[in-house]
PDB file of C-alpha atoms and ligand atoms in Angstrom:
ATOM      1  CA  UNK A  10      42.317 -21.533 -35.714  1.00 75.00           C
ATOM      2  CA  UNK A  11      43.264 -20.138 -32.309  1.00 75.00           C
ATOM      3  CA  UNK A  12      46.915 -20.172 -33.369  1.00 77.00           C
ATOM      4  CA  UNK A  13      45.956 -18.353 -36.576  1.00 75.00           C
ATOM      5  CA  UNK A  14      44.231 -15.511 -34.708  1.00 79.00           C
ATOM      6  CA  UNK A  15      46.835 -15.165 -31.935  1.00 81.00           C
ATOM      7  CA  UNK A  16      50.208 -15.744 -33.594  1.00 80.00           C
ATOM      8  CA  UNK A  17      52.336 -12.719 -34.334  1.00 83.00           C
ATOM      9  CA  UNK A  18      50.205 -10.374 -32.210  1.00 87.00           C
ATOM     10  CA  UNK A  19      51.950  -8.014 -29.848  1.00 86.00           C
ATOM     11  CA  UNK A  20      50.745  -7.766 -26.256  1.00 90.00           C
ATOM     12  CA  UNK A  21      51.203  -4.579 -24.218  1.00 91.00           C
ATOM     13  CA  UNK A  22      53.271  -4.745 -20.997  1.00 91.00           C
ATOM     14  CA  UNK A  23      50.069  -5.096 -18.905  1.00 91.00           C
ATOM     15  CA  UNK A  24      49.618  -8.618 -20.336  1.00 93.00           C
ATOM     16  CA  UNK A  25      52.122 -10.437 -18.127  1.00 94.00           C
ATOM     17  CA  UNK A  26      51.242 -13.849 -19.576  1.00 93.00           C
ATOM     18  CA  UNK A  27      49.123 -14.071 -22.732  1.00 89.00           C
ATOM     19  CA  UNK A  28      47.323 -16.796 -24.695  1.00 88.00           C
ATOM     20  CA  UNK A  29      48.780 -20.293 -24.621  1.00 85.00           C
ATOM     21  CA  UNK A  30      48.633 -21.220 -20.960  1.00 89.00           C
ATOM     22  CA  UNK A  31      45.650 -22.386 -18.896  1.00 91.00           C
ATOM     23  CA  UNK A  32      44.846 -18.762 -18.056  1.00 94.00           C
ATOM     24  CA  UNK A  33      46.321 -15.348 -18.734  1.00 93.00           C
ATOM     25  CA  UNK A  34      47.941 -13.048 -16.186  1.00 95.00           C
ATOM     26  CA  UNK A  35      47.175  -9.327 -16.406  1.00 94.00           C
ATOM     27  CA  UNK A  36      48.750  -6.597 -14.287  1.00 93.00           C
ATOM     28  CA  UNK A  37      46.372  -4.826 -11.913  1.00 92.00           C
ATOM     29  CA  UNK A  38      48.556  -1.982 -10.767  1.00 90.00           C
ATOM     30  CA  UNK A  39      45.817  -0.206  -8.822  1.00 94.00           C
ATOM     31  CA  UNK A  40      44.853  -3.290  -6.822  1.00 94.00           C
ATOM     32  CA  UNK A  41      41.238  -2.977  -8.031  1.00 96.00           C
ATOM     33  CA  UNK A  42      40.056  -4.401 -11.351  1.00 97.00           C
ATOM     34  CA  UNK A  43      37.279  -2.683 -13.324  1.00 98.00           C
ATOM     35  CA  UNK A  44      35.484  -5.287 -15.393  1.00 98.00           C
ATOM     36  CA  UNK A  45      32.595  -5.513 -17.843  1.00 97.00           C
ATOM     37  CA  UNK A  46      31.217  -7.924 -20.409  1.00 96.00           C
ATOM     38  CA  UNK A  47      29.030  -7.621 -23.499  1.00 94.00           C
ATOM     39  CA  UNK A  48      27.621 -10.201 -25.905  1.00 94.00           C
ATOM     40  CA  UNK A  49      27.016  -9.437 -29.583  1.00 94.00           C
ATOM     41  CA  UNK A  50      24.781 -11.733 -31.619  1.00 95.00           C
ATOM     42  CA  UNK A  51      24.693 -11.900 -35.410  1.00 95.00           C
ATOM     43  CA  UNK A  52      21.431 -10.519 -36.736  1.00 92.00           C
ATOM     44  CA  UNK A  53      20.726  -8.658 -33.482  1.00 91.00           C
ATOM     45  CA  UNK A  54      23.819  -6.495 -32.932  1.00 88.00           C
ATOM     46  CA  UNK A  55      25.576  -6.759 -36.293  1.00 89.00           C
ATOM     47  CA  UNK A  56      24.996  -7.882 -39.855  1.00 87.00           C
ATOM     48  CA  UNK A  57      27.784  -9.093 -42.109  1.00 91.00           C
ATOM     49  CA  UNK A  58      25.908  -7.711 -45.143  1.00 86.00           C
ATOM     50  CA  UNK A  59      26.210  -4.217 -43.591  1.00 81.00           C
ATOM     51  CA  UNK A  60      29.592  -4.560 -41.863  1.00 87.00           C
ATOM     52  CA  UNK A  61      32.595  -6.623 -42.956  1.00 93.00           C
ATOM     53  CA  UNK A  62      34.014  -8.922 -40.241  1.00 96.00           C
ATOM     54  CA  UNK A  63      36.886  -6.533 -39.530  1.00 96.00           C
ATOM     55  CA  UNK A  64      34.420  -3.788 -38.527  1.00 94.00           C
ATOM     56  CA  UNK A  65      32.297  -6.181 -36.450  1.00 95.00           C
ATOM     57  CA  UNK A  66      35.461  -7.173 -34.587  1.00 96.00           C
ATOM     58  CA  UNK A  67      36.319  -3.532 -33.932  1.00 96.00           C
ATOM     59  CA  UNK A  68      32.822  -2.865 -32.620  1.00 95.00           C
ATOM     60  CA  UNK A  69      32.859  -5.875 -30.274  1.00 96.00           C
ATOM     61  CA  UNK A  70      35.988  -4.580 -28.578  1.00 97.00           C
ATOM     62  CA  UNK A  71      35.009  -0.894 -28.661  1.00 97.00           C
ATOM     63  CA  UNK A  72      31.655  -1.272 -26.902  1.00 95.00           C
ATOM     64  CA  UNK A  73      33.351  -3.022 -23.987  1.00 97.00           C
ATOM     65  CA  UNK A  74      36.286  -0.661 -23.696  1.00 97.00           C
ATOM     66  CA  UNK A  75      33.818   2.241 -23.744  1.00 97.00           C
ATOM     67  CA  UNK A  76      32.235   0.892 -20.557  1.00 97.00           C
ATOM     68  CA  UNK A  77      35.656   0.698 -18.887  1.00 98.00           C
ATOM     69  CA  UNK A  78      36.399   4.300 -19.951  1.00 97.00           C
ATOM     70  CA  UNK A  79      33.005   5.423 -18.616  1.00 98.00           C
ATOM     71  CA  UNK A  80      34.117   4.395 -15.112  1.00 98.00           C
ATOM     72  CA  UNK A  81      37.132   6.676 -15.444  1.00 98.00           C
ATOM     73  CA  UNK A  82      39.429   3.671 -15.839  1.00 97.00           C
ATOM     74  CA  UNK A  83      42.104   2.849 -18.387  1.00 96.00           C
ATOM     75  CA  UNK A  84      41.427  -0.447 -20.188  1.00 96.00           C
ATOM     76  CA  UNK A  85      44.174  -3.047 -19.754  1.00 95.00           C
ATOM     77  CA  UNK A  86      43.030  -6.290 -21.404  1.00 96.00           C
ATOM     78  CA  UNK A  87      40.148  -8.116 -23.057  1.00 97.00           C
ATOM     79  CA  UNK A  88      39.123 -11.767 -23.208  1.00 97.00           C
ATOM     80  CA  UNK A  89      37.147 -12.944 -26.232  1.00 96.00           C
ATOM     81  CA  UNK A  90      34.658 -15.799 -26.548  1.00 96.00           C
ATOM     82  CA  UNK A  91      33.720 -16.525 -30.163  1.00 96.00           C
ATOM     83  CA  UNK A  92      31.047 -18.945 -31.364  1.00 96.00           C
ATOM     84  CA  UNK A  93      30.800 -19.599 -35.115  1.00 95.00           C
ATOM     85  CA  UNK A  94      28.981 -22.094 -37.347  1.00 96.00           C
ATOM     86  CA  UNK A  95      31.280 -24.906 -38.450  1.00 93.00           C
ATOM     87  CA  UNK A  96      31.169 -23.757 -42.078  1.00 94.00           C
ATOM     88  CA  UNK A  97      32.340 -20.208 -41.296  1.00 94.00           C
ATOM     89  CA  UNK A  98      35.030 -19.100 -43.739  1.00 93.00           C
ATOM     90  CA  UNK A  99      38.495 -18.671 -42.312  1.00 91.00           C
ATOM     91  CA  UNK A 100      38.534 -15.174 -43.848  1.00 93.00           C
ATOM     92  CA  UNK A 101      35.541 -14.248 -41.661  1.00 94.00           C
ATOM     93  CA  UNK A 102      37.264 -15.386 -38.476  1.00 94.00           C
ATOM     94  CA  UNK A 103      40.569 -13.767 -39.345  1.00 93.00           C
ATOM     95  CA  UNK A 104      38.705 -10.585 -40.331  1.00 95.00           C
ATOM     96  CA  UNK A 105      37.003 -10.528 -36.930  1.00 96.00           C
ATOM     97  CA  UNK A 106      40.368 -11.105 -35.239  1.00 95.00           C
ATOM     98  CA  UNK A 107      42.075  -8.381 -37.281  1.00 95.00           C
ATOM     99  CA  UNK A 108      39.370  -5.888 -36.290  1.00 96.00           C
ATOM    100  CA  UNK A 109      39.557  -6.887 -32.633  1.00 96.00           C
ATOM    101  CA  UNK A 110      43.337  -6.531 -32.565  1.00 95.00           C
ATOM    102  CA  UNK A 111      43.170  -3.188 -34.402  1.00 95.00           C
ATOM    103  CA  UNK A 112      40.741  -1.725 -31.882  1.00 96.00           C
ATOM    104  CA  UNK A 113      42.585  -3.230 -28.921  1.00 96.00           C
ATOM    105  CA  UNK A 114      45.775  -1.655 -30.207  1.00 94.00           C
ATOM    106  CA  UNK A 115      44.043   1.724 -30.658  1.00 94.00           C
ATOM    107  CA  UNK A 116      43.204   1.587 -26.942  1.00 94.00           C
ATOM    108  CA  UNK A 117      46.594   0.169 -25.934  1.00 93.00           C
ATOM    109  CA  UNK A 118      45.193  -3.088 -24.552  1.00 94.00           C
ATOM    110  CA  UNK A 119      45.982  -6.733 -25.242  1.00 91.00           C
ATOM    111  CA  UNK A 120      43.693  -9.619 -26.096  1.00 95.00           C
ATOM    112  CA  UNK A 121      44.955 -11.724 -23.236  1.00 94.00           C
ATOM    113  CA  UNK A 122      42.940 -14.854 -23.952  1.00 92.00           C
ATOM    114  CA  UNK A 123      39.720 -16.357 -25.203  1.00 92.00           C
ATOM    115  CA  UNK A 124      37.836 -19.378 -26.438  1.00 93.00           C
ATOM    116  CA  UNK A 125      36.303 -20.528 -29.729  1.00 93.00           C
ATOM    117  CA  UNK A 126      33.382 -22.914 -30.162  1.00 94.00           C
ATOM    118  CA  UNK A 127      30.950 -23.923 -32.903  1.00 95.00           C
ATOM    119  CA  UNK A 128      27.340 -22.759 -32.741  1.00 95.00           C
ATOM    120  CA  UNK A 129      24.449 -22.077 -35.111  1.00 93.00           C
ATOM    121  CA  UNK A 130      25.145 -18.357 -35.406  1.00 92.00           C
ATOM    122  CA  UNK A 131      28.031 -16.028 -34.755  1.00 95.00           C
ATOM    123  CA  UNK A 132      28.115 -14.855 -31.147  1.00 97.00           C
ATOM    124  CA  UNK A 133      30.941 -12.679 -29.819  1.00 97.00           C
ATOM    125  CA  UNK A 134      31.359 -12.321 -26.076  1.00 97.00           C
ATOM    126  CA  UNK A 135      33.988  -9.893 -24.838  1.00 97.00           C
ATOM    127  CA  UNK A 136      35.106  -9.288 -21.269  1.00 98.00           C
ATOM    128  CA  UNK A 137      37.211  -6.181 -20.688  1.00 98.00           C
ATOM    129  CA  UNK A 138      39.408  -5.291 -17.719  1.00 97.00           C
ATOM    130  CA  UNK A 139      40.540  -1.841 -16.633  1.00 97.00           C
ATOM    131  CA  UNK A 140      42.745  -0.096 -14.108  1.00 96.00           C
ATOM    132  CA  UNK A 141      41.819   2.971 -12.042  1.00 97.00           C
ATOM    133  CA  UNK A 142      45.432   4.105 -11.570  1.00 95.00           C
ATOM    134  CA  UNK A 143      44.667   5.331  -8.074  1.00 96.00           C
ATOM    135  CA  UNK A 144      41.605   7.375  -9.020  1.00 96.00           C
ATOM    136  CA  UNK A 145      38.125   6.850  -7.608  1.00 96.00           C
ATOM    137  CA  UNK A 146      35.712   5.188 -10.046  1.00 97.00           C
ATOM    138  CA  UNK A 147      33.169   7.623 -11.502  1.00 98.00           C
ATOM    139  CA  UNK A 148      29.690   6.168 -10.879  1.00 97.00           C
ATOM    140  CA  UNK A 149      26.357   7.131 -12.413  1.00 97.00           C
ATOM    141  CA  UNK A 150      25.105   8.255  -9.027  1.00 95.00           C
ATOM    142  CA  UNK A 151      27.366  11.211  -8.240  1.00 96.00           C
ATOM    143  CA  UNK A 152      25.678  14.123 -10.064  1.00 96.00           C
ATOM    144  CA  UNK A 153      24.572  16.980  -7.824  1.00 96.00           C
ATOM    145  CA  UNK A 154      22.287  19.971  -8.287  1.00 95.00           C
ATOM    146  CA  UNK A 155      24.258  22.768  -9.968  1.00 96.00           C
ATOM    147  CA  UNK A 156      26.644  20.425 -11.804  1.00 98.00           C
ATOM    148  CA  UNK A 157      27.148  21.045 -15.500  1.00 98.00           C
ATOM    149  CA  UNK A 158      26.498  18.225 -17.989  1.00 98.00           C
ATOM    150  CA  UNK A 159      29.103  17.814 -20.724  1.00 98.00           C
ATOM    151  CA  UNK A 160      29.700  15.393 -23.591  1.00 98.00           C
ATOM    152  CA  UNK A 161      32.762  14.226 -25.489  1.00 98.00           C
ATOM    153  CA  UNK A 162      32.797  12.245 -28.723  1.00 97.00           C
ATOM    154  CA  UNK A 163      30.356  11.697 -31.547  1.00 96.00           C
ATOM    155  CA  UNK A 164      26.600  11.839 -30.993  1.00 97.00           C
ATOM    156  CA  UNK A 165      24.005  10.938 -33.623  1.00 96.00           C
ATOM    157  CA  UNK A 166      26.506   9.604 -36.132  1.00 96.00           C
ATOM    158  CA  UNK A 167      25.584   5.930 -35.781  1.00 94.00           C
ATOM    159  CA  UNK A 168      21.893   6.852 -36.055  1.00 95.00           C
ATOM    160  CA  UNK A 169      22.660   8.840 -39.204  1.00 95.00           C
ATOM    161  CA  UNK A 170      24.607   5.890 -40.606  1.00 93.00           C
ATOM    162  CA  UNK A 171      21.739   3.543 -39.815  1.00 91.00           C
ATOM    163  CA  UNK A 172      19.322   5.835 -41.654  1.00 93.00           C
ATOM    164  CA  UNK A 173      21.654   5.877 -44.679  1.00 93.00           C
ATOM    165  CA  UNK A 174      22.070   2.080 -44.700  1.00 88.00           C
ATOM    166  CA  UNK A 175      18.339   1.610 -44.147  1.00 88.00           C
ATOM    167  CA  UNK A 176      17.669   3.525 -47.384  1.00 89.00           C
ATOM    168  CA  UNK A 177      20.049   1.211 -49.238  1.00 88.00           C
ATOM    169  CA  UNK A 178      22.890   3.746 -49.595  1.00 86.00           C
ATOM    170  CA  UNK A 179      26.532   3.054 -48.719  1.00 85.00           C
ATOM    171  CA  UNK A 180      27.894   6.600 -48.468  1.00 86.00           C
ATOM    172  CA  UNK A 181      29.052   9.026 -47.155  1.00 90.00           C
ATOM    173  CA  UNK A 182      31.612   6.643 -45.669  1.00 89.00           C
ATOM    174  CA  UNK A 183      32.284   8.747 -42.547  1.00 89.00           C
ATOM    175  CA  UNK A 184      28.676   8.564 -41.388  1.00 92.00           C
ATOM    176  CA  UNK A 185      28.042   4.978 -42.567  1.00 90.00           C
ATOM    177  CA  UNK A 186      31.185   3.691 -40.823  1.00 89.00           C
ATOM    178  CA  UNK A 187      30.009   5.320 -37.596  1.00 91.00           C
ATOM    179  CA  UNK A 188      27.122   2.835 -37.643  1.00 88.00           C
ATOM    180  CA  UNK A 189      29.465  -0.088 -38.327  1.00 88.00           C
ATOM    181  CA  UNK A 190      31.815   0.633 -35.423  1.00 90.00           C
ATOM    182  CA  UNK A 191      32.061   3.395 -32.827  1.00 93.00           C
ATOM    183  CA  UNK A 192      35.165   5.444 -32.102  1.00 94.00           C
ATOM    184  CA  UNK A 193      34.952   6.035 -28.346  1.00 96.00           C
ATOM    185  CA  UNK A 194      37.267   8.731 -26.967  1.00 96.00           C
ATOM    186  CA  UNK A 195      39.062   6.229 -24.683  1.00 96.00           C
ATOM    187  CA  UNK A 196      41.543   8.648 -23.135  1.00 96.00           C
ATOM    188  CA  UNK A 197      38.785  11.043 -22.096  1.00 98.00           C
ATOM    189  CA  UNK A 198      37.284   8.777 -19.417  1.00 98.00           C
ATOM    190  CA  UNK A 199      40.371   8.933 -17.201  1.00 98.00           C
ATOM    191  CA  UNK A 200      40.834  12.634 -18.088  1.00 98.00           C
ATOM    192  CA  UNK A 201      37.293  13.396 -16.913  1.00 98.00           C
ATOM    193  CA  UNK A 202      37.844  11.400 -13.728  1.00 98.00           C
ATOM    194  CA  UNK A 203      41.060  13.318 -13.086  1.00 98.00           C
ATOM    195  CA  UNK A 204      39.228  16.601 -13.696  1.00 98.00           C
ATOM    196  CA  UNK A 205      36.683  15.762 -10.989  1.00 98.00           C
ATOM    197  CA  UNK A 206      33.746  14.321 -12.924  1.00 98.00           C
ATOM    198  CA  UNK A 207      30.976  13.548 -10.447  1.00 98.00           C
ATOM    199  CA  UNK A 208      29.059  11.075 -12.640  1.00 98.00           C
ATOM    200  CA  UNK A 209      29.706   9.529 -16.043  1.00 98.00           C
ATOM    201  CA  UNK A 210      28.216   7.136 -18.605  1.00 98.00           C
ATOM    202  CA  UNK A 211      28.980   6.120 -22.162  1.00 97.00           C
ATOM    203  CA  UNK A 212      26.197   6.928 -24.602  1.00 97.00           C
ATOM    204  CA  UNK A 213      25.124   3.531 -25.921  1.00 94.00           C
ATOM    205  CA  UNK A 214      21.343   3.973 -25.980  1.00 94.00           C
ATOM    206  CA  UNK A 215      21.063   7.674 -26.869  1.00 96.00           C
ATOM    207  CA  UNK A 216      21.916  10.911 -25.054  1.00 97.00           C
ATOM    208  CA  UNK A 217      18.451  11.384 -23.521  1.00 96.00           C
ATOM    209  CA  UNK A 218      18.205   7.720 -22.469  1.00 95.00           C
ATOM    210  CA  UNK A 219      21.690   7.566 -20.971  1.00 97.00           C
ATOM    211  CA  UNK A 220      21.572  10.968 -19.254  1.00 97.00           C
ATOM    212  CA  UNK A 221      18.259   9.646 -17.928  1.00 95.00           C
ATOM    213  CA  UNK A 222      20.277   6.874 -16.258  1.00 95.00           C
ATOM    214  CA  UNK A 223      22.480   9.533 -14.615  1.00 96.00           C
ATOM    215  CA  UNK A 224      19.367  11.420 -13.494  1.00 95.00           C
ATOM    216  CA  UNK A 225      17.808   8.326 -12.005  1.00 93.00           C
ATOM    217  CA  UNK A 226      20.949   7.109 -10.253  1.00 94.00           C
ATOM    218  CA  UNK A 227      21.808  10.607  -8.943  1.00 94.00           C
ATOM    219  CA  UNK A 228      18.240  11.746  -8.134  1.00 93.00           C
ATOM    220  CA  UNK A 229      18.630  14.954 -10.120  1.00 95.00           C
ATOM    221  CA  UNK A 230      16.910  16.387 -13.196  1.00 95.00           C
ATOM    222  CA  UNK A 231      18.774  17.529 -16.294  1.00 96.00           C
ATOM    223  CA  UNK A 232      17.950  20.287 -18.722  1.00 96.00           C
ATOM    224  CA  UNK A 233      19.770  19.952 -22.046  1.00 97.00           C
ATOM    225  CA  UNK A 234      20.119  23.085 -24.215  1.00 97.00           C
ATOM    226  CA  UNK A 235      19.637  22.172 -27.850  1.00 94.00           C
ATOM    227  CA  UNK A 236      21.612  25.244 -28.916  1.00 95.00           C
ATOM    228  CA  UNK A 237      24.677  24.002 -27.018  1.00 97.00           C
ATOM    229  CA  UNK A 238      24.725  20.642 -28.834  1.00 96.00           C
ATOM    230  CA  UNK A 239      27.109  20.495 -31.760  1.00 92.00           C
ATOM    231  CA  UNK A 240      25.725  19.121 -35.008  1.00 93.00           C
ATOM    232  CA  UNK A 241      28.596  18.324 -37.370  1.00 92.00           C
ATOM    233  CA  UNK A 242      28.150  19.706 -40.899  1.00 93.00           C
ATOM    234  CA  UNK A 243      28.508  16.228 -42.448  1.00 93.00           C
ATOM    235  CA  UNK A 244      25.732  14.899 -40.227  1.00 94.00           C
ATOM    236  CA  UNK A 245      23.521  17.882 -41.052  1.00 94.00           C
ATOM    237  CA  UNK A 246      24.071  17.306 -44.779  1.00 94.00           C
ATOM    238  CA  UNK A 247      23.076  13.639 -44.533  1.00 94.00           C
ATOM    239  CA  UNK A 248      19.999  14.538 -42.490  1.00 94.00           C
ATOM    240  CA  UNK A 249      18.902  17.129 -44.990  1.00 93.00           C
ATOM    241  CA  UNK A 250      19.368  14.657 -47.880  1.00 93.00           C
ATOM    242  CA  UNK A 251      17.153  12.131 -46.058  1.00 93.00           C
ATOM    243  CA  UNK A 252      14.629  14.687 -44.812  1.00 92.00           C
ATOM    244  CA  UNK A 253      15.573  13.883 -41.189  1.00 93.00           C
ATOM    245  CA  UNK A 254      16.262  16.084 -38.172  1.00 93.00           C
ATOM    246  CA  UNK A 255      19.952  15.819 -37.192  1.00 94.00           C
ATOM    247  CA  UNK A 256      19.189  17.111 -33.689  1.00 95.00           C
ATOM    248  CA  UNK A 257      16.879  14.133 -33.212  1.00 95.00           C
ATOM    249  CA  UNK A 258      19.786  11.809 -34.049  1.00 96.00           C
ATOM    250  CA  UNK A 259      22.054  13.689 -31.620  1.00 96.00           C
ATOM    251  CA  UNK A 260      19.484  13.509 -28.799  1.00 96.00           C
ATOM    252  CA  UNK A 261      18.264   9.943 -29.278  1.00 95.00           C
ATOM    253  CA  UNK A 262      20.768   8.056 -31.446  1.00 94.00           C
ATOM    254  CA  UNK A 263      22.709   5.321 -29.649  1.00 92.00           C
ATOM    255  CA  UNK A 264      25.771   3.218 -30.407  1.00 92.00           C
ATOM    256  CA  UNK A 265      28.275   6.081 -30.761  1.00 96.00           C
ATOM    257  CA  UNK A 266      29.719   5.487 -27.280  1.00 96.00           C
ATOM    258  CA  UNK A 267      30.510   9.123 -26.634  1.00 97.00           C
ATOM    259  CA  UNK A 268      30.867  10.095 -22.977  1.00 98.00           C
ATOM    260  CA  UNK A 269      28.379  12.120 -20.931  1.00 98.00           C
ATOM    261  CA  UNK A 270      29.577  13.347 -17.546  1.00 98.00           C
ATOM    262  CA  UNK A 271      28.791  15.892 -14.888  1.00 98.00           C
ATOM    263  CA  UNK A 272      31.307  18.310 -13.391  1.00 98.00           C
ATOM    264  CA  UNK A 273      31.003  20.586 -10.344  1.00 98.00           C
ATOM    265  CA  UNK A 274      31.395  23.688 -12.559  1.00 97.00           C
ATOM    266  CA  UNK A 275      32.326  24.827 -16.062  1.00 97.00           C
ATOM    267  CA  UNK A 276      35.902  25.437 -14.956  1.00 97.00           C
ATOM    268  CA  UNK A 277      36.303  21.674 -14.307  1.00 98.00           C
ATOM    269  CA  UNK A 278      35.223  20.617 -17.819  1.00 98.00           C
ATOM    270  CA  UNK A 279      38.278  19.294 -19.701  1.00 98.00           C
ATOM    271  CA  UNK A 280      39.341  20.490 -23.126  1.00 97.00           C
ATOM    272  CA  UNK A 281      37.549  18.655 -25.910  1.00 97.00           C
ATOM    273  CA  UNK A 282      34.278  18.396 -23.955  1.00 98.00           C
ATOM    274  CA  UNK A 283      31.130  20.415 -24.713  1.00 98.00           C
ATOM    275  CA  UNK A 284      28.818  21.658 -21.964  1.00 98.00           C
ATOM    276  CA  UNK A 285      25.267  20.747 -23.048  1.00 98.00           C
ATOM    277  CA  UNK A 286      23.148  21.239 -19.938  1.00 98.00           C
ATOM    278  CA  UNK A 287      22.807  21.490 -16.191  1.00 97.00           C
ATOM    279  CA  UNK A 288      21.707  19.309 -13.293  1.00 96.00           C
ATOM    280  CA  UNK A 289      18.771  20.637 -11.323  1.00 92.00           C
ATOM    281  CA  UNK A 290      16.637  19.561  -8.415  1.00 86.00           C
ATOM    282  CA  UNK A 291      14.480  16.619  -9.377  1.00 78.00           C
ATOM    283  CA  UNK A 292      10.772  17.436  -9.322  1.00 70.00           C
ATOM    284  CA  UNK A 293       8.395  15.180  -7.436  1.00 63.00           C
ATOM    285  CA  UNK A 294       6.621  14.052 -10.581  1.00 67.00           C
ATOM    286  CA  UNK A 295       8.154  16.185 -13.325  1.00 66.00           C
ATOM    287  CA  UNK A 296      10.318  14.688 -16.077  1.00 70.00           C
ATOM    288  CA  UNK A 297      13.934  14.058 -15.087  1.00 90.00           C
ATOM    289  CA  UNK A 298      15.147  15.217 -18.511  1.00 94.00           C
ATOM    290  CA  UNK A 299      14.034  18.271 -20.414  1.00 94.00           C
ATOM    291  CA  UNK A 300      15.327  19.869 -23.594  1.00 95.00           C
ATOM    292  CA  UNK A 301      15.196  23.677 -23.476  1.00 94.00           C
ATOM    293  CA  UNK A 302      12.983  23.387 -20.403  1.00 91.00           C
ATOM    294  CA  UNK A 303      10.383  21.086 -21.981  1.00 91.00           C
ATOM    295  CA  UNK A 304       9.940  17.322 -22.261  1.00 90.00           C
ATOM    296  CA  UNK A 305      11.385  16.153 -25.592  1.00 91.00           C
ATOM    297  CA  UNK A 306       8.713  15.048 -28.019  1.00 83.00           C
ATOM    298  CA  UNK A 307      10.724  13.676 -30.942  1.00 78.00           C
ATOM    299  CA  UNK A 308       8.819  11.299 -33.173  1.00 55.00           C
ATOM    300  CA  UNK A 309      10.957   8.213 -32.547  1.00 47.00           C
ATOM    301  CA  UNK A 310      11.959   6.592 -29.272  1.00 45.00           C
ATOM    302  CA  UNK A 311      15.656   6.171 -28.482  1.00 44.00           C
ATOM    303  CA  UNK A 312      17.428   2.978 -29.440  1.00 40.00           C
ATOM    304  CA  UNK A 313      16.340   0.286 -27.000  1.00 40.00           C
ATOM    305  CA  UNK A 314      17.738  -3.177 -26.618  1.00 39.00           C
ATOM    306  CA  UNK A 315      18.304  -5.653 -23.842  1.00 35.00           C
ATOM    307  CA  UNK A 316      21.178  -4.665 -21.648  1.00 32.00           C
ATOM    308  CA  UNK A 317      22.216  -5.801 -18.209  1.00 29.00           C
TER     309      UNK A 317
HETATM  310 MG1  LIG B 428      27.755   1.718 -20.771  1.00 72.24          MG
END
């Protein structure tokens, strides 16, 4: 099975020695390795009746590479641990592998190694490595009063897709697929770091929740301007068909793995990013995040799940 999912795959130059030996060897040009790991469990993080294996595989790689990008690093390699029940169809495993390789290729990284075991349910554990290419890592804690807050990538799409799937629909494909796998703007993490981003995070739990992490780590408060947030027409159409508020999806929907970052001024914000707010002095007991100057009182809480 391991031969079936690794044979014929092309490794990028950063994989100096790939699968087949006791361990892989990956180039670490910077001398520092950025690393992260994420575990996806069937029934908790994905459902094969909603997402074919290929899309689950893409998602497993994408969520990890998004964390590497959020440090301002360029991903270099991933390692994959896969547990499957013994009666899993070969098509399921090869579908997962195809999706993983497709996403890895999109980001220019190799799957340098991994392990496969049998278990009662499908569990996918991915470890990703990244290279800072001489830049400083961009932490969550660097935002300062007066910084502008900007975002890059899709927001609210996965939440819209979830709402569509939850009503038993399968289209429109663009919005539904956003729930099945994210499309993080990988190149933009390093671009933001190069442009002088002071803090950064990928939006996995929802814009308000994740900017809240920046606020907490940086001891600042953020005010987000709802009028500065872009709501794509396709998302607005889906929301109106379901009687939902698209702005609520944009503010609280997770799993899109867009980037949110702070910059020392508008002139530092790279092309392709949208300024959505500002960092202000944190109040002693006021909320650390406001929308148009007020605490947000949407009717649903942001997507919450266990994360390290
Ligand atoms: Mg993250």
